[in-house]
PDB file of C-alpha atoms in Angstrom:
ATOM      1  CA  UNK A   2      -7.658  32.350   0.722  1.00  0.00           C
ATOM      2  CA  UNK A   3     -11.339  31.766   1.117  1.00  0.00           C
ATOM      3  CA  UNK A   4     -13.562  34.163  -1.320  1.00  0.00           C
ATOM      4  CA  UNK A   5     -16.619  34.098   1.467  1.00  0.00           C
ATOM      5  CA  UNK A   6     -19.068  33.343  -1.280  1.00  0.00           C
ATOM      6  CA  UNK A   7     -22.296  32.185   1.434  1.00  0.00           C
ATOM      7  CA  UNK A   8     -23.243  28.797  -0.317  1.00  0.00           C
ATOM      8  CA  UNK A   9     -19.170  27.553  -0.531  1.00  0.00           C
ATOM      9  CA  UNK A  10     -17.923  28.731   3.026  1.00  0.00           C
ATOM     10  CA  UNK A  11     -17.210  24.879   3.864  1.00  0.00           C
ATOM     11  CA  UNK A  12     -15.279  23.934   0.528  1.00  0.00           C
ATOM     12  CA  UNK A  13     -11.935  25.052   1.298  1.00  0.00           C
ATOM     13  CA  UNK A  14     -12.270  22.848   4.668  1.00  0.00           C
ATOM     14  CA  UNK A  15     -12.777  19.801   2.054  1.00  0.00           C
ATOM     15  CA  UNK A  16      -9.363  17.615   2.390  1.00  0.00           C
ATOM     16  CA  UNK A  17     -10.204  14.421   0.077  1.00  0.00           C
ATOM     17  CA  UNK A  18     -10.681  15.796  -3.514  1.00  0.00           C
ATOM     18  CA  UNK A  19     -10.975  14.259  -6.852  1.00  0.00           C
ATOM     19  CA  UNK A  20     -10.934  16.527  -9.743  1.00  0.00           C
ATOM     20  CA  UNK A  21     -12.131  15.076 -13.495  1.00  0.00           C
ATOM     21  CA  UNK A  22     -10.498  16.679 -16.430  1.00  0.00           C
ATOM     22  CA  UNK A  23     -12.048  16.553 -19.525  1.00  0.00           C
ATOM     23  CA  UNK A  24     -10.951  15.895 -22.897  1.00  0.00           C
ATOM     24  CA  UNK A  25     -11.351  19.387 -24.107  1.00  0.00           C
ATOM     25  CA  UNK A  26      -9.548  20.810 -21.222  1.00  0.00           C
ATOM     26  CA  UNK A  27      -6.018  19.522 -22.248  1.00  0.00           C
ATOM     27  CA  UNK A  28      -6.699  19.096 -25.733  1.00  0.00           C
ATOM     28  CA  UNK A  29      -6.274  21.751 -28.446  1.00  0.00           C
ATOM     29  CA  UNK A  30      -8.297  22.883 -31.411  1.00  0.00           C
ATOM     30  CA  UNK A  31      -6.304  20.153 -33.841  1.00  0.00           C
ATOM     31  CA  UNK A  32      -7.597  17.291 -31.497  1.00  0.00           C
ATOM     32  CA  UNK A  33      -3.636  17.335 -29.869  1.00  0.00           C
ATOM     33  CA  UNK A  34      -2.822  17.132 -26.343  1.00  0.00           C
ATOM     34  CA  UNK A  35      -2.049  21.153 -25.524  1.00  0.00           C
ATOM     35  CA  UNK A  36       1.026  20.929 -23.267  1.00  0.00           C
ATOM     36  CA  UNK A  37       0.425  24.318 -22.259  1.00  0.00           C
ATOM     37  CA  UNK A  38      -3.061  23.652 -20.876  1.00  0.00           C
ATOM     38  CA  UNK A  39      -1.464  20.422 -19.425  1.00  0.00           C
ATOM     39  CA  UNK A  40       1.186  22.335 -17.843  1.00  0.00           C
ATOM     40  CA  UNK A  41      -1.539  24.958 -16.014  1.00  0.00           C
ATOM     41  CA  UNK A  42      -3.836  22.335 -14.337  1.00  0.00           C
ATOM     42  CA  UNK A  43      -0.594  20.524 -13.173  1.00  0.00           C
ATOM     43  CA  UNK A  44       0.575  23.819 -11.675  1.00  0.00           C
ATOM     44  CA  UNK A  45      -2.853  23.966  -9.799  1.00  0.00           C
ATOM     45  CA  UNK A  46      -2.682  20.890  -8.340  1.00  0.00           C
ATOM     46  CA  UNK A  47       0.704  20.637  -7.176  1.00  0.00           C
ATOM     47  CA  UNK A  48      -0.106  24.029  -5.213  1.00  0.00           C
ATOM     48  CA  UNK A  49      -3.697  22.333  -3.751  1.00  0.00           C
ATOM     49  CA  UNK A  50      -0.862  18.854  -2.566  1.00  0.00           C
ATOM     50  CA  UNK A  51       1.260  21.221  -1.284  1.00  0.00           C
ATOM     51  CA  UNK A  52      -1.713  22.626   1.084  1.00  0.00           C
ATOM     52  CA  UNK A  53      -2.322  19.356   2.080  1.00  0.00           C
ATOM     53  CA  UNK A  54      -5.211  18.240   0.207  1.00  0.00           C
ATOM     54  CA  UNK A  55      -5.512  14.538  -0.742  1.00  0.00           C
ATOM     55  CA  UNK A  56      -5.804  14.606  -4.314  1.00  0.00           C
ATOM     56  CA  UNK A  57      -7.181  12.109  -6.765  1.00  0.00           C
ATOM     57  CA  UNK A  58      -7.154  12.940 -10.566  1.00  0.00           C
ATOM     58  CA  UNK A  59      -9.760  11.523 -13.233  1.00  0.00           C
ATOM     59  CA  UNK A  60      -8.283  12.374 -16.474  1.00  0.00           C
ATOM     60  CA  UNK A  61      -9.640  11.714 -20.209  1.00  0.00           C
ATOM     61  CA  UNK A  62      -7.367  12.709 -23.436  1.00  0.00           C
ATOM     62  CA  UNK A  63      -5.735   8.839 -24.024  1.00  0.00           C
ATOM     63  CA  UNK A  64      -7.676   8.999 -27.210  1.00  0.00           C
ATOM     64  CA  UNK A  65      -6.913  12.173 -28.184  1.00  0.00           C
ATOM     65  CA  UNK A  66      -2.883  11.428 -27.333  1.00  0.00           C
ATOM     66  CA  UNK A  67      -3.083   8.424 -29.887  1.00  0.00           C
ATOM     67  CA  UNK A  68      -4.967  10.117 -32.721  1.00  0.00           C
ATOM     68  CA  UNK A  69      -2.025  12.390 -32.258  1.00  0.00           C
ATOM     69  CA  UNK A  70       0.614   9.441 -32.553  1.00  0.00           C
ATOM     70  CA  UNK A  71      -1.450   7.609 -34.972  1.00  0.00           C
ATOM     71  CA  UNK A  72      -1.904  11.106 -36.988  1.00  0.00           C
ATOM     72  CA  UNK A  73      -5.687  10.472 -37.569  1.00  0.00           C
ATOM     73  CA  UNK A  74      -7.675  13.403 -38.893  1.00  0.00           C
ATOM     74  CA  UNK A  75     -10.879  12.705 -36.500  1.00  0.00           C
ATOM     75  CA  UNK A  76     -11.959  10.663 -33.881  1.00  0.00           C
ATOM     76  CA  UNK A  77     -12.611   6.942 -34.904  1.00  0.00           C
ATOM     77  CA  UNK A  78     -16.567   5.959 -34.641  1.00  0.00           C
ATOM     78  CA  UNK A  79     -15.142   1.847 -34.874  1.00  0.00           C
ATOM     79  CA  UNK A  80     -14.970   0.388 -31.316  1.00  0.00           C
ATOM     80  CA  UNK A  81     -11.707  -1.326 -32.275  1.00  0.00           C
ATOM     81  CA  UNK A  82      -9.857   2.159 -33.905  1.00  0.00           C
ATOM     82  CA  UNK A  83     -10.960   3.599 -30.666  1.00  0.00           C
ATOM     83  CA  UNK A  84      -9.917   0.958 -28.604  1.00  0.00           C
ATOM     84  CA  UNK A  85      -6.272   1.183 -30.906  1.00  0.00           C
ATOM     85  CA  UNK A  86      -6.022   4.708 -30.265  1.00  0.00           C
ATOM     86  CA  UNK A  87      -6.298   4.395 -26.676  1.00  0.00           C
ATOM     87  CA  UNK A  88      -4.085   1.965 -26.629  1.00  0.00           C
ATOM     88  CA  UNK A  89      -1.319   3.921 -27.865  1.00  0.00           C
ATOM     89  CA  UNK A  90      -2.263   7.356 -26.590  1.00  0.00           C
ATOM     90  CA  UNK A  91      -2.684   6.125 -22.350  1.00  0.00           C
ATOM     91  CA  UNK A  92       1.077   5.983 -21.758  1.00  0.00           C
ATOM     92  CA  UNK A  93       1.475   9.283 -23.724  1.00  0.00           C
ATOM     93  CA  UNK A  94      -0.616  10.627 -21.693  1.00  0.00           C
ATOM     94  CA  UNK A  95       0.742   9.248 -18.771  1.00  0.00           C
ATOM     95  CA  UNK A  96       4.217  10.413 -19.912  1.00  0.00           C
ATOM     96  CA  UNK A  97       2.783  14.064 -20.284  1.00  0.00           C
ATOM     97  CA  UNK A  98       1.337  14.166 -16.724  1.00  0.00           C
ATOM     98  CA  UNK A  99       4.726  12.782 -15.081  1.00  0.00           C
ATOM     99  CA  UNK A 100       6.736  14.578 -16.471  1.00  0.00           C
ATOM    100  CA  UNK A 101       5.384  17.551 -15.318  1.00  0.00           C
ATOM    101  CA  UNK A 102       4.378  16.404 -12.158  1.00  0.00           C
ATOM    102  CA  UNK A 103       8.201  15.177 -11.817  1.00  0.00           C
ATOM    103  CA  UNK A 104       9.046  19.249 -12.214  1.00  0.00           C
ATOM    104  CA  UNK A 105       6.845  19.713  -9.220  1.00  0.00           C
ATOM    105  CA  UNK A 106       8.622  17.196  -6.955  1.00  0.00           C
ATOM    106  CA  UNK A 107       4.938  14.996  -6.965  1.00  0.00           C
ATOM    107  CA  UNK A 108       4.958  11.574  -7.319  1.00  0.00           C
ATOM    108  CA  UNK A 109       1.991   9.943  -9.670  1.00  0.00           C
ATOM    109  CA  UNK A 110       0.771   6.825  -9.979  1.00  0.00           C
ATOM    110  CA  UNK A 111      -1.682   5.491 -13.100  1.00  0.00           C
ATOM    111  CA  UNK A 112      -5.072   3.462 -12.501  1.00  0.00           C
ATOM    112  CA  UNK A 113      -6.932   2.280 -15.318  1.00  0.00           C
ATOM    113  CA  UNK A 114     -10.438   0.911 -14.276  1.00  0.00           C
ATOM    114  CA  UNK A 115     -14.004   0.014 -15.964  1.00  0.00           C
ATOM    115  CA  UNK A 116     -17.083  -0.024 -14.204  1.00  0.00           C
ATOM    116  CA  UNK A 117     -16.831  -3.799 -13.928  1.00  0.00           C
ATOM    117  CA  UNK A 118     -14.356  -2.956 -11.146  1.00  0.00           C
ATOM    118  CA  UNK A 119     -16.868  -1.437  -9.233  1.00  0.00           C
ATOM    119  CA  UNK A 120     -18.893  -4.047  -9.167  1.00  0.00           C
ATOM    120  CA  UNK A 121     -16.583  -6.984  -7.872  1.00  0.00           C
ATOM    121  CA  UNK A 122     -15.953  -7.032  -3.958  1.00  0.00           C
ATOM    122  CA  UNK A 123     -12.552  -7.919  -4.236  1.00  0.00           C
ATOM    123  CA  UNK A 124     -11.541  -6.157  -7.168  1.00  0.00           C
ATOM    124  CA  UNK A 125     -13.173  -2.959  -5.225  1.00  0.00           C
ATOM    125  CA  UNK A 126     -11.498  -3.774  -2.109  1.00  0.00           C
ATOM    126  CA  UNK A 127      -7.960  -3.985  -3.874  1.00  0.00           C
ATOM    127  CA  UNK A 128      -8.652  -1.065  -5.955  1.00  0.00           C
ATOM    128  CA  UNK A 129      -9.783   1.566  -2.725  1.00  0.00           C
ATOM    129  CA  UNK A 130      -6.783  -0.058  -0.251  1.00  0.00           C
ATOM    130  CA  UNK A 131      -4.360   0.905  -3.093  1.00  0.00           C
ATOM    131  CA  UNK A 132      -6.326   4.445  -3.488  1.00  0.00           C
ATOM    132  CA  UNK A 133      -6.042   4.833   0.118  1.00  0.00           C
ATOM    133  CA  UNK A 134      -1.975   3.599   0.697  1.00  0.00           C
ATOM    134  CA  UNK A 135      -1.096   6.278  -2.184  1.00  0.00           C
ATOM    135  CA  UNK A 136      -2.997   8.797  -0.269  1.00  0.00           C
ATOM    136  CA  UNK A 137      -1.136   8.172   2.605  1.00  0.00           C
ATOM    137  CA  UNK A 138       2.032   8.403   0.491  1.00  0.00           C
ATOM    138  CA  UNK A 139       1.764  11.299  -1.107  1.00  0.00           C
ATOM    139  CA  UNK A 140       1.027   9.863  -4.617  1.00  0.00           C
ATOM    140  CA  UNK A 141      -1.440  11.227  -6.324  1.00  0.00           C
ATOM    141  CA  UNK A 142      -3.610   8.637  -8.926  1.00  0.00           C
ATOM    142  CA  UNK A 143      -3.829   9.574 -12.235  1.00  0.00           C
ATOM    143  CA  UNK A 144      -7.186   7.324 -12.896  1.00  0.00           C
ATOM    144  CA  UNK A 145      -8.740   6.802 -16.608  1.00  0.00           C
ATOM    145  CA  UNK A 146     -11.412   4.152 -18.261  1.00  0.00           C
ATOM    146  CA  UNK A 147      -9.626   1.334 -19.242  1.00  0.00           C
ATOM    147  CA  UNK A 148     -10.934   1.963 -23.476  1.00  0.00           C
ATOM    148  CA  UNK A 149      -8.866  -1.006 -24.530  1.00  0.00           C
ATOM    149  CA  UNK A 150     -11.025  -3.756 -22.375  1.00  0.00           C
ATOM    150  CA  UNK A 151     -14.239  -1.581 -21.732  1.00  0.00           C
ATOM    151  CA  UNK A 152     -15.779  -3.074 -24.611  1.00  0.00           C
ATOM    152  CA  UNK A 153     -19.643  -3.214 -23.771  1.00  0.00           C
ATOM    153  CA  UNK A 154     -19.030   0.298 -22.215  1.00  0.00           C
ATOM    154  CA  UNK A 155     -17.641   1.687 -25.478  1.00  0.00           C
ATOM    155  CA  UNK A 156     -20.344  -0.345 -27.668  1.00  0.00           C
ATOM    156  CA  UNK A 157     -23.279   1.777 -25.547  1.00  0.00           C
ATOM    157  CA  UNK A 158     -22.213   5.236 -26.614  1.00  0.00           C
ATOM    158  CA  UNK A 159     -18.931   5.321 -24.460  1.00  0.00           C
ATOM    159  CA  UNK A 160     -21.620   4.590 -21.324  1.00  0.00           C
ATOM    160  CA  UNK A 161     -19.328   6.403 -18.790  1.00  0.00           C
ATOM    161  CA  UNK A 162     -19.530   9.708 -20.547  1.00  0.00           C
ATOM    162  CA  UNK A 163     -15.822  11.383 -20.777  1.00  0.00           C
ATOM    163  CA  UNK A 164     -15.122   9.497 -17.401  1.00  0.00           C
ATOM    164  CA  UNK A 165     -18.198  11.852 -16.012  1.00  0.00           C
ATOM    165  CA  UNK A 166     -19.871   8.845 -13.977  1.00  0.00           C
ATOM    166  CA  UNK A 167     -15.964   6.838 -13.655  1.00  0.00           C
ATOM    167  CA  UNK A 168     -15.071  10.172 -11.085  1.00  0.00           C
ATOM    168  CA  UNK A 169     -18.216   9.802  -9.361  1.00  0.00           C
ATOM    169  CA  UNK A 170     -18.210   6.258  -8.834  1.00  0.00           C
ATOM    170  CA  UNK A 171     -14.324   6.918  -7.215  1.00  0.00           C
ATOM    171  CA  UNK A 172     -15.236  10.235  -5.276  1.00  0.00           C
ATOM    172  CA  UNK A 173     -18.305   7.903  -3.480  1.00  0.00           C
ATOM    173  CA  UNK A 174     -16.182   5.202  -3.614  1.00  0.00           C
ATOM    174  CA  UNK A 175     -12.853   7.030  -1.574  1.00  0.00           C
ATOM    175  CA  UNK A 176     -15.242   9.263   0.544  1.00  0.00           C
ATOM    176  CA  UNK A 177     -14.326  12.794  -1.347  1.00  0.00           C
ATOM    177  CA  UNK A 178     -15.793  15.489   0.064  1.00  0.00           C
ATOM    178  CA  UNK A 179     -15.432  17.630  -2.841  1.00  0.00           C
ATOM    179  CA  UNK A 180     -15.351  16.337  -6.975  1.00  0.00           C
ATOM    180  CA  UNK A 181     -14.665  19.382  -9.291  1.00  0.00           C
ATOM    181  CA  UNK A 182     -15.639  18.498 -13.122  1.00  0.00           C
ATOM    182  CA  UNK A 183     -13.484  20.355 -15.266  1.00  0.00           C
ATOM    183  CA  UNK A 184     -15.005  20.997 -18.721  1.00  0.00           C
ATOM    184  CA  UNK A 185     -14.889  23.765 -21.192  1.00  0.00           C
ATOM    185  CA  UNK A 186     -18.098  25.519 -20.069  1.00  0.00           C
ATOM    186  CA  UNK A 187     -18.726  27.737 -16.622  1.00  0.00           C
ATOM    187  CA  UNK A 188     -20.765  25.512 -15.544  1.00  0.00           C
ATOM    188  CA  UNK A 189     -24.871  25.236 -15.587  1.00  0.00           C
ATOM    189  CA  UNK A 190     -26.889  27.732 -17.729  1.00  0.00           C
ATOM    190  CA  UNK A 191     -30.496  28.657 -17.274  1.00  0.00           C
ATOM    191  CA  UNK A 192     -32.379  30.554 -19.743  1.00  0.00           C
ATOM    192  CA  UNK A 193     -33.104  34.005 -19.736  1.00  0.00           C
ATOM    193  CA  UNK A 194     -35.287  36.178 -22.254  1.00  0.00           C
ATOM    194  CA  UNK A 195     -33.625  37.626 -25.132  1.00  0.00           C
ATOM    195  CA  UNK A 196     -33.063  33.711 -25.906  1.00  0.00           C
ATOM    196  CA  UNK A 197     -29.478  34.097 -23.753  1.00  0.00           C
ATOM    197  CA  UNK A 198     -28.403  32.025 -21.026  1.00  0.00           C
ATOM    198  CA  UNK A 199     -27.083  32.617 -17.398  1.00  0.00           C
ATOM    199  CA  UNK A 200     -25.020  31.135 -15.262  1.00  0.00           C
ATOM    200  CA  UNK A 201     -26.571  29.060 -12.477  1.00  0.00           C
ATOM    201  CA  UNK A 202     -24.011  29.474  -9.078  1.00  0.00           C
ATOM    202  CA  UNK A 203     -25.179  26.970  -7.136  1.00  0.00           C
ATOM    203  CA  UNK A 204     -28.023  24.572  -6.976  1.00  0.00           C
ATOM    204  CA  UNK A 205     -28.931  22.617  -3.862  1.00  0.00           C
ATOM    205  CA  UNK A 206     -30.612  19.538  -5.329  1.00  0.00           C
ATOM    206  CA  UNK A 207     -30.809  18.144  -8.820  1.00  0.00           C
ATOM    207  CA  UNK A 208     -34.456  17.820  -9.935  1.00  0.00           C
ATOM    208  CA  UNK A 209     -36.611  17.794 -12.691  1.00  0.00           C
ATOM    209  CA  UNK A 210     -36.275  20.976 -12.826  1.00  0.00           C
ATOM    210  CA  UNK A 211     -32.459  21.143 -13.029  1.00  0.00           C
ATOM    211  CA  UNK A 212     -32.372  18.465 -14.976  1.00  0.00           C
ATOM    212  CA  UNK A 213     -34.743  20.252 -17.605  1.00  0.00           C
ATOM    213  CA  UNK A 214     -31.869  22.788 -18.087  1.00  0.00           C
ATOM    214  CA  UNK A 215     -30.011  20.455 -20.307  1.00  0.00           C
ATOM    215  CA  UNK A 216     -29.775  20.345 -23.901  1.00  0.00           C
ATOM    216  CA  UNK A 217     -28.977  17.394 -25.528  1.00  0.00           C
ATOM    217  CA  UNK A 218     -25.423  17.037 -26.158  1.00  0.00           C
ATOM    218  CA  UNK A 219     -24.180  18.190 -29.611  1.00  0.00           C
ATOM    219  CA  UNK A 220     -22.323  15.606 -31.631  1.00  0.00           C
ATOM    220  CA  UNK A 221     -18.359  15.789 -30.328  1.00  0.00           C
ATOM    221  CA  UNK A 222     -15.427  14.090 -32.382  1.00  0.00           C
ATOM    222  CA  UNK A 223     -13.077  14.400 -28.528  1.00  0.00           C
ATOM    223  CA  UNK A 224     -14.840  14.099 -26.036  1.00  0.00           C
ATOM    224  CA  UNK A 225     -17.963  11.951 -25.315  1.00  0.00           C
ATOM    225  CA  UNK A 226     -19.724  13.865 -22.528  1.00  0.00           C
ATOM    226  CA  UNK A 227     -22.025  16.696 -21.889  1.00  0.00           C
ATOM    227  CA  UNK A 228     -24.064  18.387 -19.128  1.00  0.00           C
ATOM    228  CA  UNK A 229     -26.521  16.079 -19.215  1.00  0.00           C
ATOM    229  CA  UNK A 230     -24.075  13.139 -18.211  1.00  0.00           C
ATOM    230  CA  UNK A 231     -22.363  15.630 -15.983  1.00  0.00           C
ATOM    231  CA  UNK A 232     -25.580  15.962 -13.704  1.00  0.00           C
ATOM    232  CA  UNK A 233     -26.283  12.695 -13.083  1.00  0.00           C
ATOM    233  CA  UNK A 234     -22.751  12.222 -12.005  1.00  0.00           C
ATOM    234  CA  UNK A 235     -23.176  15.179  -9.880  1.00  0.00           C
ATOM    235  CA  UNK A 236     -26.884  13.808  -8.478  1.00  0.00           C
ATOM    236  CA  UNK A 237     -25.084  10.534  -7.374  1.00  0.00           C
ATOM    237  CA  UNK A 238     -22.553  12.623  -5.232  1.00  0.00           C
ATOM    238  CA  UNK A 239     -24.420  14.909  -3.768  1.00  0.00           C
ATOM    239  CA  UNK A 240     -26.715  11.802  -2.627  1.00  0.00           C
ATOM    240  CA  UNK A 241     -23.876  10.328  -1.385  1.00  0.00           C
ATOM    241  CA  UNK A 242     -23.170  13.530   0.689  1.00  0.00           C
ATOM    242  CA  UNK A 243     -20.175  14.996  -1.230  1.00  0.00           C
ATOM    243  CA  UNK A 244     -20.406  18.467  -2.654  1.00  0.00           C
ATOM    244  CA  UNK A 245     -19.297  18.881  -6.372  1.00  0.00           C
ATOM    245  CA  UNK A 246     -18.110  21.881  -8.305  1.00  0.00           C
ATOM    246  CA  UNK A 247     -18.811  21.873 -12.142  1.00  0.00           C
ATOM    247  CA  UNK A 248     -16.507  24.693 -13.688  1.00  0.00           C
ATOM    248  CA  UNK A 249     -14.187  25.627 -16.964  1.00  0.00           C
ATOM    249  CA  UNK A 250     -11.139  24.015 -17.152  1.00  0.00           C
ATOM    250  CA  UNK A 251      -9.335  26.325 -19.597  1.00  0.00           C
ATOM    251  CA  UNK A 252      -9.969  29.439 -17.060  1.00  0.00           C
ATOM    252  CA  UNK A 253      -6.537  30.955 -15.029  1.00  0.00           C
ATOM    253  CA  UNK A 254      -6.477  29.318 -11.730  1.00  0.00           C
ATOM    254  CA  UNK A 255      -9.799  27.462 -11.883  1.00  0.00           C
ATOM    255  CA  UNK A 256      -9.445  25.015  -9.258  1.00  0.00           C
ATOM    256  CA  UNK A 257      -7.532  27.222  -7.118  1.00  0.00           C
ATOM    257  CA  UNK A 258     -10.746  29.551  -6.816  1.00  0.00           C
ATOM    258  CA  UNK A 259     -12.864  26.642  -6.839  1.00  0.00           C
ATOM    259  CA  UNK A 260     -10.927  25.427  -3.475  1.00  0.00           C
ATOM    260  CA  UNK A 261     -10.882  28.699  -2.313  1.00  0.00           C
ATOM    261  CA  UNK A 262     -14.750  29.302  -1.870  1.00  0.00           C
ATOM    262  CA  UNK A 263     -14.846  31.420  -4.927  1.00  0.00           C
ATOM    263  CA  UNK A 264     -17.810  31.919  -6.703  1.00  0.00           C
ATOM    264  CA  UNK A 265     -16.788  29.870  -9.749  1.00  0.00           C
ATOM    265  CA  UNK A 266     -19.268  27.308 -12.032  1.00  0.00           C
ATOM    266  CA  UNK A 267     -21.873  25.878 -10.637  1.00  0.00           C
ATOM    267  CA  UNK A 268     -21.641  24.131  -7.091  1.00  0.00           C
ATOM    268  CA  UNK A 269     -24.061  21.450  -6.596  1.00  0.00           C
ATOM    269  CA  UNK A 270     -25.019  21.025  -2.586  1.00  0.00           C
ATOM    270  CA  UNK A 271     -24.532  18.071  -0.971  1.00  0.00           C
ATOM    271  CA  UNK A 272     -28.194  16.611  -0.082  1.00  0.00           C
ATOM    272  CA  UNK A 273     -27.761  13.120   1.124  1.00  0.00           C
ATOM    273  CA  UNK A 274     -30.937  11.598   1.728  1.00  0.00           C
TER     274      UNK A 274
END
């Protein structure tokens, strides 16, 4: 299906995708994993592998799945608690996204990284020729921030904001032509009178101006990113030539209207320079 919304008429011809989900997309209002919401994104992207598109998944919630285990009331502010909780809530997580994956006859494979691994040549080099041999197999990564070694990243205000900038370093880093952000809002808002907001549909560079639409991020006890964090993400890709989709995560077949060409979010152009 392709929606024939003007600005997206080349997304569903994308084939290399990476889609980041965020904490609040999979996790419920008690701070648990929501199997249910789990479940639904899973569904979407085993339909998207079945079409053939190569398929590369940037997930948060490991801290979330071991304040669950650990039965803490609130996020831990302590980089060790956090550290703890990852620790224990990553193969939880893990466990979640098999086993539905399993139902689905997909094969998944985990990758926990830190941005140090972006910046060592061989450590890069191992980590795309793995990337690109799952590909090739079928497998689909399941990719998260290593928490439990990412000390100095966790120490500057969790510095890769809800994995925002870890799936744009690995959609530049694999080539993607398309990185959908999955969050809990429809995307960018611009303000209108009446002191409302509107959805912005597409944007075809990040500016000041864009970049003037975002209020600072309110103080979150899941997840550790906002729009703000989102758009500089976003500005890397699009400068890198890959187009990227900003949408809601908890809306019925989100990704499959976002690969469709369907007017859904906020799709920010690719404008390499």
């Amino acid at each position: 299906m392709n929606c024939g919304y003007k600005f997206r008429q080349t997304i569903p011809e994308s084939r290399r995708v990476v889609i980041k989900i965020g904490s609040r997309v999979i996790v419920g209002r008690t701070g648990r994993p929501d199997n249910s919401r789990i479940s639904a994104v899973v569904t979407q992207l085993a339909k998207m592998h079945r079409e053939g598109y190569e398929l590369m998944v940037v997930s948060s919630g490991s801290i979330a799945a071991g304040m669950e285990a650990l039965k803490l009331p609130q996020r831990p502010m302590a980089v060790p608690d956090i550290q703890m909780c990852a620790a224990v809530g990553q193969g939880r997580l893990m466990a979640r996204y098999s086993e539905y994956f399993d139902k689905e006859k997909i094969m998944v494979g985990q990758m926990l990284l830190t941005h140090d691994d972006f910046e060592h040549k061989i450590r890069l080099a191992n980590m795309r020729r793995t990337m690109d041999h799952m590909l090739q197999a079928r497998i689909i990564p399941i990719i998260n921030e290593n928490d439990v070694v990412a000390d100095e990243e966790l120490k500057a205000y969790m510095s890769l904001g809800d994995n925002d900038h870890l799936a744009s370093l690995v959609a530049r880093q694999v080539r993607a032509d398309l990185l959908i952000m999955l969050s809990t809002t429809d995307g960018l808002r611009a303000p209108i009178k009446g002191g409302r907001t509107v959805r912005v549909p597409h944007v075809e560079k990040i500016d000041r101006s864009i970049m003037k639409l975002v209020r600072p991020p309110e103080g979150e006890s899941l997840s550790k990113g906002g729009m703000d964090s989102k758009l500089r993400a976003a500005q890397a890709c699009t400068k890198a030539g890959c187009n990227v989709v900003v949408a809601n995560g908890r809306k019925k077949d989100v990704l499959l209207n976002v690969i469709s060409g369907c007017d859904e979010g906020t799709l920010f152009m690719a404008s390499p320079d």
